[in-house]
Structures are given as structure tokens and as C-alpha cells.
Coordinates of C-alpha atoms in Angstrom, one line a residue:
Chain W
X1 CA 49.1 -6.5 -69.7
X2 CA 46.5 -9.0 -68.9
X3 CA 45.2 -9.3 -65.4
X4 CA 46.2 -12.9 -65.3
X5 CA 49.8 -12.0 -65.9
X6 CA 49.7 -9.5 -63.1
X7 CA 48.3 -12.2 -60.9
X8 CA 51.1 -14.6 -61.8
X9 CA 53.7 -11.9 -61.1
X10 CA 52.2 -11.1 -57.7
X11 CA 52.0 -14.8 -56.8
X12 CA 55.6 -15.3 -57.7
X13 CA 56.5 -12.3 -55.6
X14 CA 54.7 -13.8 -52.7
X15 CA 56.6 -17.1 -53.1
X16 CA 59.9 -15.2 -53.4
X17 CA 59.0 -13.2 -50.3
X18 CA 58.2 -16.4 -48.4
X19 CA 61.4 -18.1 -49.3
X20 CA 63.8 -15.8 -47.5
X21 CA 61.6 -15.8 -44.5
X22 CA 61.6 -19.6 -44.4
X23 CA 65.3 -19.7 -45.2
X24 CA 66.2 -17.2 -42.5
X25 CA 64.2 -19.0 -39.9
X26 CA 65.8 -22.3 -40.9
X27 CA 69.3 -20.9 -40.8
X28 CA 69.1 -19.0 -37.6
X29 CA 66.9 -20.8 -35.1
X30 CA 66.6 -18.9 -31.9
X31 CA 69.0 -19.6 -29.1
X32 CA 66.3 -21.1 -27.0
X33 CA 66.0 -24.0 -29.5
X34 CA 69.7 -24.7 -29.6
X35 CA 71.3 -27.3 -27.5
X36 CA 72.4 -26.1 -24.1
X37 CA 76.0 -25.9 -24.9
X38 CA 75.5 -24.0 -28.2
X39 CA 73.1 -21.6 -26.5
X40 CA 75.6 -21.0 -23.8
X41 CA 78.3 -20.3 -26.3
X42 CA 76.2 -18.3 -28.6
X43 CA 74.5 -16.0 -26.1
X44 CA 76.3 -12.8 -25.9
X45 CA 76.6 -11.0 -22.6
X46 CA 73.8 -8.4 -22.1
X47 CA 74.7 -5.1 -23.7
X48 CA 72.5 -3.2 -21.4
X49 CA 72.9 -3.0 -17.6
X50 CA 70.5 -5.3 -15.7
X51 CA 67.2 -3.8 -14.7
X52 CA 67.2 -1.8 -11.6
X53 CA 64.3 -3.7 -10.1
X54 CA 63.5 -7.3 -9.8
X55 CA 61.5 -8.1 -13.0
X56 CA 58.1 -9.8 -12.4
X57 CA 58.6 -13.4 -11.9
X58 CA 56.8 -15.1 -14.7
X59 CA 56.9 -18.7 -15.6
X60 CA 59.2 -19.2 -18.6
X61 CA 58.4 -21.7 -21.2
X62 CA 61.9 -22.1 -22.2
X63 CA 65.1 -21.8 -20.3
X64 CA 68.4 -21.4 -22.0
X65 CA 71.4 -22.1 -19.8
X66 CA 73.6 -19.2 -19.3
X67 CA 77.4 -19.1 -19.3
X68 CA 79.0 -19.4 -16.0
X69 CA 78.8 -16.0 -14.2
X70 CA 82.0 -14.2 -13.6
X71 CA 83.8 -14.8 -10.3
X72 CA 82.6 -11.5 -8.8
X73 CA 79.0 -12.6 -9.4
X74 CA 79.2 -15.8 -7.6
X75 CA 77.4 -15.7 -4.4
X76 CA 79.5 -15.2 -1.3
X77 CA 80.1 -17.9 1.1
X78 CA 78.8 -17.2 4.6
X79 CA 81.6 -16.7 7.0
X80 CA 81.6 -16.0 10.7
X81 CA 83.3 -12.7 11.6
X82 CA 86.3 -13.2 13.9
X83 CA 85.6 -12.5 17.6
X84 CA 86.9 -9.8 19.8
X85 CA 89.0 -11.2 22.6
X86 CA 88.8 -9.6 26.0
X87 CA 91.5 -10.3 28.4
X88 CA 92.3 -8.9 31.9
X89 CA 96.0 -9.1 32.6
X90 CA 96.5 -9.0 36.3
X91 CA 99.6 -7.7 38.1
X92 CA 100.9 -8.8 41.3
X93 CA 98.5 -9.3 44.2
X94 CA 95.5 -8.8 42.1
X95 CA 92.8 -11.1 43.2
X96 CA 91.4 -13.6 40.8
X97 CA 87.9 -12.6 41.6
X98 CA 88.7 -9.0 40.6
X99 CA 90.1 -10.3 37.3
X100 CA 87.0 -12.3 36.6
X101 CA 84.7 -9.5 37.6
X102 CA 86.6 -7.0 35.4
X103 CA 86.5 -9.4 32.5
X104 CA 82.8 -10.0 32.8
X105 CA 82.1 -6.3 33.1
X106 CA 84.1 -5.6 29.9
X107 CA 82.5 -8.4 28.0
X108 CA 79.1 -7.2 29.0
X109 CA 80.0 -3.7 28.0
X110 CA 81.6 -4.5 24.6
X111 CA 79.0 -7.0 23.6
X112 CA 76.3 -4.4 22.6
X113 CA 79.0 -2.5 20.7
X114 CA 80.2 -5.4 18.6
X115 CA 77.2 -5.5 16.3
X116 CA 76.4 -9.1 17.0
X117 CA 79.9 -10.4 16.7
X118 CA 81.3 -12.7 19.2
X119 CA 83.1 -11.2 22.2
X120 CA 85.2 -13.8 24.0
X121 CA 86.4 -13.2 27.5
X122 CA 89.8 -15.0 27.8
X123 CA 89.9 -16.9 30.9
X124 CA 92.6 -19.4 30.0
X125 CA 95.6 -18.9 32.3
X126 CA 98.0 -19.9 29.5
X127 CA 96.9 -17.2 27.1
X128 CA 96.7 -14.6 29.9
X129 CA 100.1 -15.5 31.0
X130 CA 101.5 -15.3 27.5
X131 CA 99.9 -11.9 26.9
X132 CA 101.2 -10.7 30.3
X133 CA 104.7 -11.8 29.4
X134 CA 104.7 -10.1 26.0
X135 CA 107.1 -7.2 25.9
X136 CA 106.3 -6.0 22.4
X137 CA 103.4 -5.4 20.0
X138 CA 104.3 -8.2 17.7
X139 CA 104.0 -10.7 20.6
X140 CA 100.6 -9.5 21.4
X141 CA 99.6 -9.4 17.8
X142 CA 100.7 -12.9 17.1
X143 CA 98.8 -14.3 20.1
X144 CA 95.6 -12.5 18.9
X145 CA 96.1 -13.7 15.4
X146 CA 96.6 -17.2 16.6
X147 CA 93.4 -17.0 18.5
X148 CA 91.6 -15.8 15.4
X149 CA 90.7 -12.5 17.0
X150 CA 89.6 -9.5 15.1
X151 CA 90.9 -7.3 17.9
X152 CA 92.0 -7.7 21.5
X153 CA 90.8 -5.6 24.4
X154 CA 93.3 -5.9 27.2
X155 CA 92.8 -4.5 30.6
X156 CA 95.9 -4.4 32.8
X157 CA 95.2 -4.4 36.4
X158 CA 97.8 -3.5 39.0
X159 CA 97.6 -3.1 42.7
X160 CA 98.5 0.1 44.3
X161 CA 98.2 -0.3 48.0
X162 CA 94.7 -1.3 48.8
X163 CA 93.3 0.0 45.5
X164 CA 93.6 -1.2 41.9
X165 CA 94.9 0.8 39.0
X166 CA 93.9 -0.1 35.4
X167 CA 94.9 0.7 31.9
X168 CA 93.0 -0.3 28.8
X169 CA 94.6 -1.3 25.5
X170 CA 92.9 -2.2 22.3
X171 CA 95.3 -3.9 19.9
X172 CA 95.1 -5.2 16.4
X173 CA 96.0 -8.8 15.6
X174 CA 99.2 -9.8 13.8
X175 CA 100.9 -6.4 14.2
X176 CA 99.7 -5.9 17.7
X177 CA 99.4 -2.2 17.0
X178 CA 98.0 -0.2 19.8
X179 CA 94.7 1.2 18.6
X180 CA 93.5 2.7 21.9
X181 CA 95.3 3.2 25.1
X182 CA 93.1 4.5 27.9
X183 CA 94.6 4.8 31.4
X184 CA 91.9 4.9 33.9
X185 CA 92.1 7.9 36.2
X186 CA 92.0 7.2 39.9
X187 CA 91.9 3.9 41.7
X188 CA 89.5 1.1 41.3
X189 CA 87.7 -0.5 44.2
X190 CA 89.0 -3.9 45.1
X191 CA 85.6 -5.4 45.5
X192 CA 84.7 -7.2 42.4
X193 CA 81.1 -6.1 42.5
X194 CA 82.2 -2.5 42.5
X195 CA 84.4 -2.8 39.3
X196 CA 81.6 -2.5 36.8
X197 CA 80.8 1.1 37.4
X198 CA 84.3 2.6 36.9
X199 CA 84.8 0.4 33.9
X200 CA 81.6 1.7 32.4
X201 CA 83.4 5.0 31.9
X202 CA 85.5 3.3 29.2
X203 CA 82.5 2.8 26.9
X204 CA 83.1 5.8 24.7
X205 CA 86.8 4.9 24.2
X206 CA 86.0 1.2 23.5
X207 CA 83.2 2.1 21.1
X208 CA 85.5 4.3 19.1
X209 CA 88.1 1.6 18.9
X210 CA 86.1 -1.5 18.3
X211 CA 85.9 -2.2 14.6
X212 CA 82.4 -1.6 13.2
X213 CA 80.6 -4.7 12.3
X214 CA 81.0 -5.6 8.6
X215 CA 77.8 -5.3 6.5
X216 CA 75.8 -8.4 6.4
X217 CA 76.2 -10.1 3.0
X218 CA 73.0 -10.0 1.0
X219 CA 71.0 -13.2 1.1
X220 CA 68.4 -14.8 -1.2
X221 CA 65.6 -17.0 -0.1
X222 CA 64.0 -19.2 -2.8
X223 CA 60.7 -20.7 -2.0
X224 CA 58.9 -23.1 -4.2
X225 CA 55.3 -24.2 -4.3
X226 CA 56.3 -27.8 -4.7
X227 CA 59.1 -29.4 -2.7
X228 CA 61.8 -31.5 -4.3
X229 CA 62.4 -29.0 -7.1
X230 CA 66.0 -28.5 -8.2
X231 CA 67.1 -24.9 -7.6
X232 CA 70.0 -23.3 -9.5
X233 CA 71.3 -19.9 -9.1
X234 CA 73.5 -18.6 -11.9
X235 CA 73.8 -22.1 -13.2
X236 CA 75.0 -23.4 -9.9
X237 CA 73.0 -26.1 -8.2
X238 CA 71.8 -25.0 -4.8
X239 CA 69.9 -28.1 -3.9
X240 CA 66.4 -29.4 -3.8
X241 CA 63.6 -27.3 -2.4
X242 CA 63.1 -26.4 0.3
X243 CA 66.4 -24.7 0.4
X244 CA 67.8 -22.4 3.1
X245 CA 68.6 -18.8 2.4
X246 CA 71.9 -18.4 0.7
X247 CA 74.4 -15.7 1.0
X248 CA 74.8 -14.1 -2.3
X249 CA 76.8 -11.3 -3.9
X250 CA 74.8 -8.2 -4.8
X251 CA 73.9 -7.8 -8.5
X252 CA 71.6 -9.6 -10.9
X253 CA 71.2 -13.4 -10.5
X254 CA 69.3 -15.9 -12.5
X255 CA 67.2 -18.3 -10.6
X256 CA 65.9 -21.5 -12.2
X257 CA 63.6 -24.0 -10.6
X258 CA 63.0 -27.3 -12.3
X259 CA 60.8 -30.2 -11.4
X260 CA 59.7 -33.1 -13.6
X261 CA 56.1 -32.7 -14.7
X262 CA 56.2 -28.9 -14.2
X263 CA 57.1 -26.0 -16.3
X264 CA 60.5 -24.7 -15.6
X265 CA 60.5 -21.5 -13.7
X266 CA 63.0 -18.9 -14.5
X267 CA 63.5 -15.4 -13.3
X268 CA 66.2 -12.8 -12.8
X269 CA 66.4 -10.9 -9.6
X270 CA 68.6 -7.9 -8.7
X271 CA 70.0 -7.9 -5.2
X272 CA 71.2 -4.7 -3.6
X273 CA 74.0 -4.8 -1.0
X274 CA 72.8 -6.1 2.3
X275 CA 69.4 -6.9 0.8
X276 CA 67.6 -10.0 2.0
X277 CA 65.8 -10.9 -1.2
X278 CA 63.2 -13.5 -1.8
X279 CA 62.0 -15.3 -4.9
X280 CA 58.7 -17.2 -4.8
X281 CA 58.7 -19.8 -7.6
X282 CA 55.3 -20.9 -8.6
X283 CA 55.6 -24.2 -10.5
X284 CA 52.8 -24.9 -13.0
X285 CA 52.0 -28.4 -13.7
X286 CA 52.2 -29.7 -17.2
X287 CA 48.8 -31.4 -17.0
X288 CA 45.7 -29.6 -18.0
X289 CA 44.2 -29.0 -14.6
X290 CA 47.0 -26.9 -13.2
X291 CA 47.9 -25.0 -16.3
X292 CA 47.8 -21.4 -15.6
X293 CA 47.0 -20.3 -19.1
X294 CA 44.0 -22.5 -19.5
X295 CA 43.7 -25.8 -21.3
X296 CA 45.9 -25.1 -24.2
X297 CA 45.8 -28.0 -26.6
X298 CA 49.0 -26.8 -28.3
X299 CA 51.1 -27.3 -25.2
X300 CA 52.6 -30.7 -24.9
X301 CA 52.3 -32.5 -21.6
X302 CA 55.1 -35.0 -22.2
X303 CA 57.2 -33.7 -19.3
X304 CA 59.9 -32.5 -21.7
X305 CA 59.0 -28.9 -20.7
X306 CA 59.1 -25.7 -22.6
X307 CA 57.2 -27.1 -25.6
X308 CA 54.5 -24.5 -26.1
X309 CA 53.7 -25.1 -29.7
X310 CA 52.4 -21.6 -30.2
X311 CA 55.7 -20.2 -29.2
X312 CA 57.7 -22.3 -31.6
X313 CA 59.2 -20.3 -34.5
X314 CA 58.7 -23.2 -36.9
X315 CA 55.0 -23.4 -36.1
X316 CA 54.2 -19.9 -37.4
X317 CA 56.6 -20.2 -40.2
X318 CA 55.0 -23.5 -41.3
X319 CA 51.5 -21.9 -41.0
X320 CA 52.5 -18.8 -43.0
X321 CA 54.6 -20.6 -45.6
X322 CA 52.0 -23.3 -46.1
X323 CA 49.2 -20.9 -46.5
X324 CA 51.2 -18.8 -48.9
X325 CA 52.1 -21.8 -51.0
X326 CA 48.5 -23.0 -50.9
X327 CA 47.1 -19.7 -52.0
X328 CA 49.7 -19.1 -54.6
X329 CA 49.1 -22.6 -55.9
X330 CA 45.4 -22.0 -56.1
X331 CA 46.0 -18.7 -57.9
X332 CA 48.4 -20.3 -60.4
X333 CA 46.1 -23.2 -61.1
X334 CA 43.2 -20.8 -61.6
X335 CA 45.3 -18.6 -63.9
X336 CA 46.6 -21.5 -65.9
X337 CA 43.1 -22.9 -66.2
X338 CA 41.7 -19.5 -67.3
X339 CA 44.5 -19.1 -69.8
X340 CA 44.4 -22.6 -71.1
X341 CA 42.4 -21.5 -74.1
X342 CA 45.0 -19.0 -75.2
X343 CA 46.4 -21.5 -77.7
X344 CA 43.1 -21.8 -79.4
X345 CA 41.5 -18.4 -79.4
X346 CA 37.8 -18.6 -79.4
X347 CA 36.0 -15.8 -81.3
X348 CA 34.0 -13.8 -79.0
X349 CA 30.4 -13.6 -80.1
X350 CA 29.1 -10.0 -80.4
X351 CA 26.2 -8.9 -78.5
X352 CA 22.8 -9.3 -80.1
X353 CA 21.1 -12.0 -82.2
X354 CA 23.2 -13.9 -84.6
X355 CA 22.1 -14.1 -88.1
X356 CA 22.9 -17.0 -90.3
X357 CA 25.4 -16.7 -93.2
X358 CA 24.4 -16.3 -96.8
X359 CA 25.4 -19.0 -99.2
X360 CA 25.2 -19.4 -102.9
X361 CA 25.6 -16.8 -105.4
X362 CA 28.3 -16.3 -108.1
Chain I
X1 CA 60.2 -10.2 -36.6
X2 CA 59.9 -13.8 -37.7
X3 CA 56.1 -13.7 -37.6
X4 CA 56.2 -10.5 -39.7
X5 CA 58.4 -12.2 -42.2
X6 CA 55.9 -15.1 -42.2
X7 CA 52.9 -12.9 -42.5
X8 CA 54.3 -10.8 -45.3
X9 CA 54.2 -13.5 -48.0
X10 CA 50.9 -14.6 -46.7
X11 CA 49.5 -11.2 -47.2
X12 CA 51.1 -11.0 -50.6
X13 CA 49.5 -14.3 -51.5
X14 CA 46.1 -13.0 -50.3
X15 CA 46.5 -9.9 -52.4
X16 CA 47.4 -12.1 -55.4
X17 CA 44.3 -14.1 -54.8
X18 CA 42.3 -10.9 -54.6
X19 CA 43.9 -9.6 -57.8
X20 CA 42.9 -12.7 -59.6
X21 CA 39.3 -12.3 -58.6
X22 CA 37.1 -10.8 -61.2
X23 CA 36.1 -11.5 -64.8
X24 CA 39.1 -11.8 -67.0
X25 CA 37.0 -11.9 -70.1
X26 CA 36.5 -8.6 -71.9
X27 CA 33.0 -7.7 -72.8
X28 CA 31.9 -9.0 -76.2
X29 CA 32.1 -6.6 -79.1
X30 CA 29.1 -4.5 -79.9
X31 CA 26.8 -5.8 -82.6
X32 CA 25.1 -4.0 -85.4
X33 CA 22.2 -1.9 -84.3
X34 CA 19.1 -1.8 -86.4
X35 CA 16.9 0.8 -85.1
X36 CA 13.2 0.4 -85.9
X37 CA 11.7 3.8 -85.8
X38 CA 8.0 3.7 -85.5
X39 CA 6.5 6.9 -86.8
X40 CA 2.9 8.0 -86.2
X41 CA 2.4 4.7 -84.5
X42 CA 1.7 3.7 -80.9
X43 CA 4.0 0.7 -80.5
X44 CA 1.7 -0.7 -77.8
X45 CA -0.9 -1.5 -80.4
X46 CA 1.3 -3.9 -82.3
X47 CA 0.8 -7.6 -82.0
X48 CA 4.1 -8.3 -83.6
X49 CA 6.8 -6.9 -85.8
X50 CA 8.4 -8.9 -88.5
X51 CA 11.9 -8.0 -89.7
X52 CA 12.6 -9.7 -93.0
X53 CA 16.1 -10.0 -94.3
X54 CA 16.3 -10.8 -97.9
X55 CA 19.5 -11.6 -99.8
X56 CA 19.9 -9.6 -103.0
X57 CA 22.5 -11.4 -105.0
X58 CA 21.5 -13.9 -107.7
X59 CA 21.3 -17.4 -106.2
X60 CA 22.0 -16.2 -102.7
X61 CA 20.1 -17.4 -99.8
X62 CA 20.4 -17.6 -96.0
X63 CA 21.8 -20.8 -94.7
X64 CA 19.0 -23.0 -93.4
X65 CA 18.8 -23.2 -89.7
X66 CA 16.5 -24.6 -87.1
X67 CA 14.0 -22.0 -85.8
X68 CA 15.5 -20.2 -82.9
X69 CA 14.1 -18.0 -80.2
X70 CA 15.6 -15.3 -78.0
X71 CA 14.5 -13.1 -75.2
X72 CA 12.5 -15.8 -73.5
X73 CA 10.7 -16.5 -76.7
X74 CA 9.8 -12.9 -77.5
X75 CA 12.0 -13.0 -80.6
X76 CA 12.0 -15.9 -83.0
X77 CA 14.2 -16.4 -86.0
X78 CA 13.6 -18.7 -88.9
X79 CA 14.8 -19.1 -92.5
X80 CA 12.4 -19.6 -95.4
X81 CA 14.1 -20.0 -98.7
X82 CA 16.0 -16.8 -99.3
X83 CA 14.4 -14.9 -96.5
X84 CA 15.3 -14.6 -93.0
X85 CA 12.4 -13.6 -90.8
X86 CA 12.8 -12.3 -87.3
X87 CA 9.5 -12.0 -85.4
X88 CA 9.4 -9.7 -82.4
X89 CA 6.4 -9.9 -80.0
X90 CA 4.4 -6.8 -79.6
X91 CA 4.8 -6.9 -75.9
X92 CA 8.6 -6.8 -76.4
X93 CA 8.3 -3.8 -78.7
X94 CA 6.0 -2.0 -76.3
X95 CA 8.4 -2.7 -73.5
X96 CA 11.6 -1.5 -75.1
X97 CA 10.6 1.0 -77.7
X98 CA 11.7 4.4 -76.5
X99 CA 9.7 7.5 -77.0
X100 CA 11.9 10.0 -79.0
X101 CA 9.7 13.0 -78.1
X102 CA 8.8 13.7 -81.7
X103 CA 6.0 11.3 -82.0
X104 CA 8.2 8.4 -82.9
X105 CA 9.4 5.4 -81.0
X106 CA 12.7 3.6 -81.6
X107 CA 13.3 0.0 -80.9
X108 CA 16.9 -1.0 -80.9
X109 CA 17.5 -4.4 -82.4
X110 CA 21.1 -5.6 -82.1
X111 CA 22.2 -8.3 -84.5
X112 CA 25.4 -9.6 -86.0
X113 CA 26.6 -12.0 -88.6
X114 CA 29.7 -14.0 -88.5
X115 CA 29.5 -14.6 -92.2
X116 CA 33.0 -14.2 -93.6
X117 CA 31.9 -13.7 -97.2
X118 CA 31.0 -10.2 -98.1
X119 CA 27.9 -9.8 -100.2
X120 CA 27.3 -6.9 -102.6
X121 CA 24.7 -5.7 -102.6
X122 CA 24.0 -6.4 -99.0
X123 CA 20.7 -7.9 -98.0
X124 CA 17.6 -5.7 -97.6
X125 CA 15.5 -5.4 -94.6
X126 CA 11.7 -5.0 -94.6
X127 CA 9.9 -4.3 -91.4
X128 CA 6.2 -5.0 -91.0
X129 CA 4.1 -4.0 -88.0
X130 CA 1.1 -6.2 -87.5
X131 CA -2.0 -5.6 -85.5
X132 CA -4.9 -8.1 -85.6
X133 CA -3.4 -9.8 -88.7
X134 CA -3.3 -6.6 -90.6
X135 CA -0.1 -4.8 -91.7
X136 CA -0.5 -1.3 -90.2
X137 CA 3.1 -0.1 -90.7
X138 CA 6.0 -1.0 -93.0
X139 CA 9.6 0.1 -93.6
X140 CA 12.4 -0.8 -95.9
X141 CA 16.2 -0.5 -95.8
X142 CA 19.2 -1.8 -97.6
X143 CA 21.8 -2.9 -95.1
X144 CA 25.0 -0.9 -95.5
X145 CA 27.1 -3.9 -96.0
X146 CA 27.4 -7.6 -95.4
X147 CA 28.7 -8.9 -93.0
X148 CA 27.1 -6.4 -90.8
X149 CA 29.4 -3.7 -89.6
X150 CA 29.8 -4.1 -85.9
X151 CA 29.2 -1.1 -83.8
X152 CA 27.3 0.7 -86.5
X153 CA 23.7 1.7 -86.5
X154 CA 21.1 1.9 -89.3
X155 CA 17.7 3.3 -88.8
X156 CA 14.6 1.8 -90.5
X157 CA 11.7 4.2 -90.6
X158 CA 8.5 2.3 -90.0
X159 CA 5.6 4.7 -90.6
X160 CA 2.0 4.0 -90.1
X161 CA 0.2 3.2 -93.3
X162 CA -2.1 6.1 -94.2
X163 CA -4.9 3.8 -95.1
X164 CA -5.1 2.3 -91.6
X165 CA -4.0 5.4 -89.7
X166 CA -6.8 4.9 -87.1
X167 CA -5.4 1.4 -86.4
X168 CA -2.0 2.8 -85.4
X169 CA -3.4 4.4 -82.3
X170 CA -5.5 3.2 -79.5

């Protein structure tokens, strides 16, 4: 087989090899190039669990919108925990000053135990009277539920002679179930200033009964180097920077920060329960001066964003395919040119000095 | 993956280009070797050597050609009636004659003829060594066939003439 035939075969193989690569690229463009809706539909959920740590926040040249996160991944709305109501229910001939002093002493005592939740001392005569008039748990529970309380701490004061007697109840709302009942041994002093000390002995009982403070929901603070950027978390618009910390469910969340004239910033952050996470989004300007990767002439600065030419699939495909076609063309032309004399074979002159022919003779 | 698929045909094309490089033309066939064997003669004393081809058939003669020169003028070729004379400069003989170790020197003259008409008998070859205008050596041979058989070798013994033996050495 002639070498030129081998050359043609290899060149054809090169073109055949280039064709499927070009075809595959053309048929299956990456999701990042597809329109947003198509990308959202085409992108399958991640097969692997999200990374255990927050990946390094790097500017992303292209941002493909994600499908809406499932309901359990949406960030939690901040809510104020319901308060603990403290009420002193006086019996007959109990001085109002003693009631007030006892209530204030209880509020001061329960406050530190409540984990930052509100502790309201009920001073309204109407509610106190209603609670005093209740003869069943349901009555008390309904009043506490109507007040939006998480629990009710009720101190019943009665007068025994010249002394006071007290009994502590901690009840649940709605059902009014008695969680703790703690009668106070002995008699209380009638002087309001002296009530704090005996009531302090109830601390242990109160602490065991007061519901523990719920865990703080995790929060996420997103800071940007440039104000006015649109911040989205899991596809949900949070607002324009600067944005306040948001309460968010634990798990992995996608944070995207966009601003005209800047590269879109995208990162994923994993938030643990109770974690107060922070994402610092550094926006890189599209103009040459602020480009983080140097003055890259292949990066467009038209504000469209995400147009890094070197990262485009068709750029490399065009380079590779074009070069392959060019080289193959040169090879084929050279082969054809070299074989063009095949139709008229030229006798090859032997080595040495040619001698003229002999003519004449018989 | 896409870049690999793009680079693969590029690499194949480069290999194709590399494969195409090189001379596609096979070397020319070997000519007919006429070995001039100088015997009892120092080839460096020769001013020139004349190789005379002479057609043997009746009415045969070499086709007339313009005088030609080869090897940077060291070898000339001319036709005179029925004789073809090739003149080789003494310097060329001295440069390429190889010592055979037996007192003889062999100069390999490669020639060919593209004449398509066979001639029988084939032309003869007479070789004359000249020094100072004097023939000091001479040889003779009938070529084995005409056209010259490519790849074959014939030896022409060119001994020093006894009468001028002292002229054959320095």
C-alpha cells in the first residue's frame, strides 16, 4: 500500500472522528447554555448528598436556575415564641401590694429560666378574675390559649390569719393540664418586700416545669461587596443588598447574587441546625480593571454576564474541528497533488549517466 | 470530555499530516555499473580517462546529442559519428578510484541507456588512460547486452602499457 493511501485513510479517519464529536456537542449542549426553563426542567436532582461543608465560594461564570426547592428546604419564617404568663390569684383579704410584689418576684425568677422568651406578668384584673373563677382545667387552658401563652404560672395566695399561704401551679394552655403543683410549706410574710425570699425556693420546681426554649432557627447572613445587588436563595428573591439575616432551614441552599455590570455570584452553602451562617459575595466587575482573572480578552463585557468565551463548549469544538478540517484538507490536497501524475506514469530515470540510443542498422 | 472529543480528531489529523511527510518517491533503479579496473597504475597520475562506446552493428551509430557534462564538469559526454566518448577528469578518477589491495584500483562508472531497441552484438567499450597526452593504459570490453542491463556490473581491466610502465607511477 502506498504511503499516500495510508495518509488519505488516516485523514478520513480524523474527519470521521471529528464528526461525532461535533455532532454530540451540537445535539447535547450543556444545561448551562439552555434557556432557564429548559435548564430547570432538564437538571436532575443531585444523586449524591450535598457536601458536608460549605464549598469555597467562587464566582461562577454561569448560573443555571434550579428548580424550586422542596417545601422542607424553604427557609423558615421567623416567629416569636409565645410568652409565659405569670399570674397571682389572690384570695380574700390579700392585699393588692402583696399580689404585685409576688408577681414581680415570680417574673424576675422565671425570666432567666425562660431562655430569652417573654415572661408576662398578668396584672389585668379581668384576666385575674377570670382565672380565679375557673373551676376546671379547661377553663384555665382556654384563657391561657386565648392569651397566646405557652404556659401559665399561677400563684394562688390565700390569707391565713395574719400570714399568707401560697400554692404554685404551672398549667398548659388549651387543656389547662396541671404540669406542676407546688404548695409552699409554711406561711408567707405579709410584707411585700419579704415575699421574694420564700418564693425563691420555688425555683427548682419552676425550672423543671417551664418548657425549654426552642432551638433558635438557623440564620443566614448574605453580605455583598456592592450594594443594590439582587439576592436570591434557592431561587426565591430575598431583596436587594444589603439584606438582613434571614431565618433558614438547615440543609444546603443555593445563593445567587446578581448585579448588572458584574459577574453573577453563585455558591452553595450547607447550614447546620442552629447555625448562624454567613456568605460573603464578592462581585467582580465585567470591565477590565476589576476582573479578578486578569484582562481576559475572551471575556465579553457587554453586561450579559457569564460569557467567558474560553468556557464555551462551541469555542473549543470550533477550534478543534476547524483545525482538524484544515489539516485534513492540507493533507488531502498534498496527497492529490502528489498523486496527480498517477494517470501518466513517468519513467524513473536510473542512477548514473544516461547514454544516447543507438539508431540505424538493419 | 467534550474537549477530549475535540482534541482526538485534531491529534489524528496531526498524525495524518506527520504520516504524509517524507518522500513518497521510491529511489531510482540502479544503473549499469562499468567498473574500470586500473592495474599496475597509480590512478593519480592520470590526466583523464576516455571511455569510448562503439556500436558494432552495420550502419548503427549513437544518436547525435549535444555535448553534455556531469559531476560538475568532471565527466563530459559527446557523440562523434558512431562513437560515444565519455571523458572523465583525472582528478575525479583519483578521487573515487578505490584501492583493491592487490595493486589495482577500481573506478565505478554507473551508466544506463533508455534505448528500447536491443542491439546484437552490443556495443564495445574501450578505455584509455591518458597522461601528458600519452596513452599509458588501455582496456577493452564488449558490453554484455544492449540496452544495458540495470543493476549488473561489468569490469574493464585497464592495465598499464608495458612500454610506458614508468609513466604509470609517480
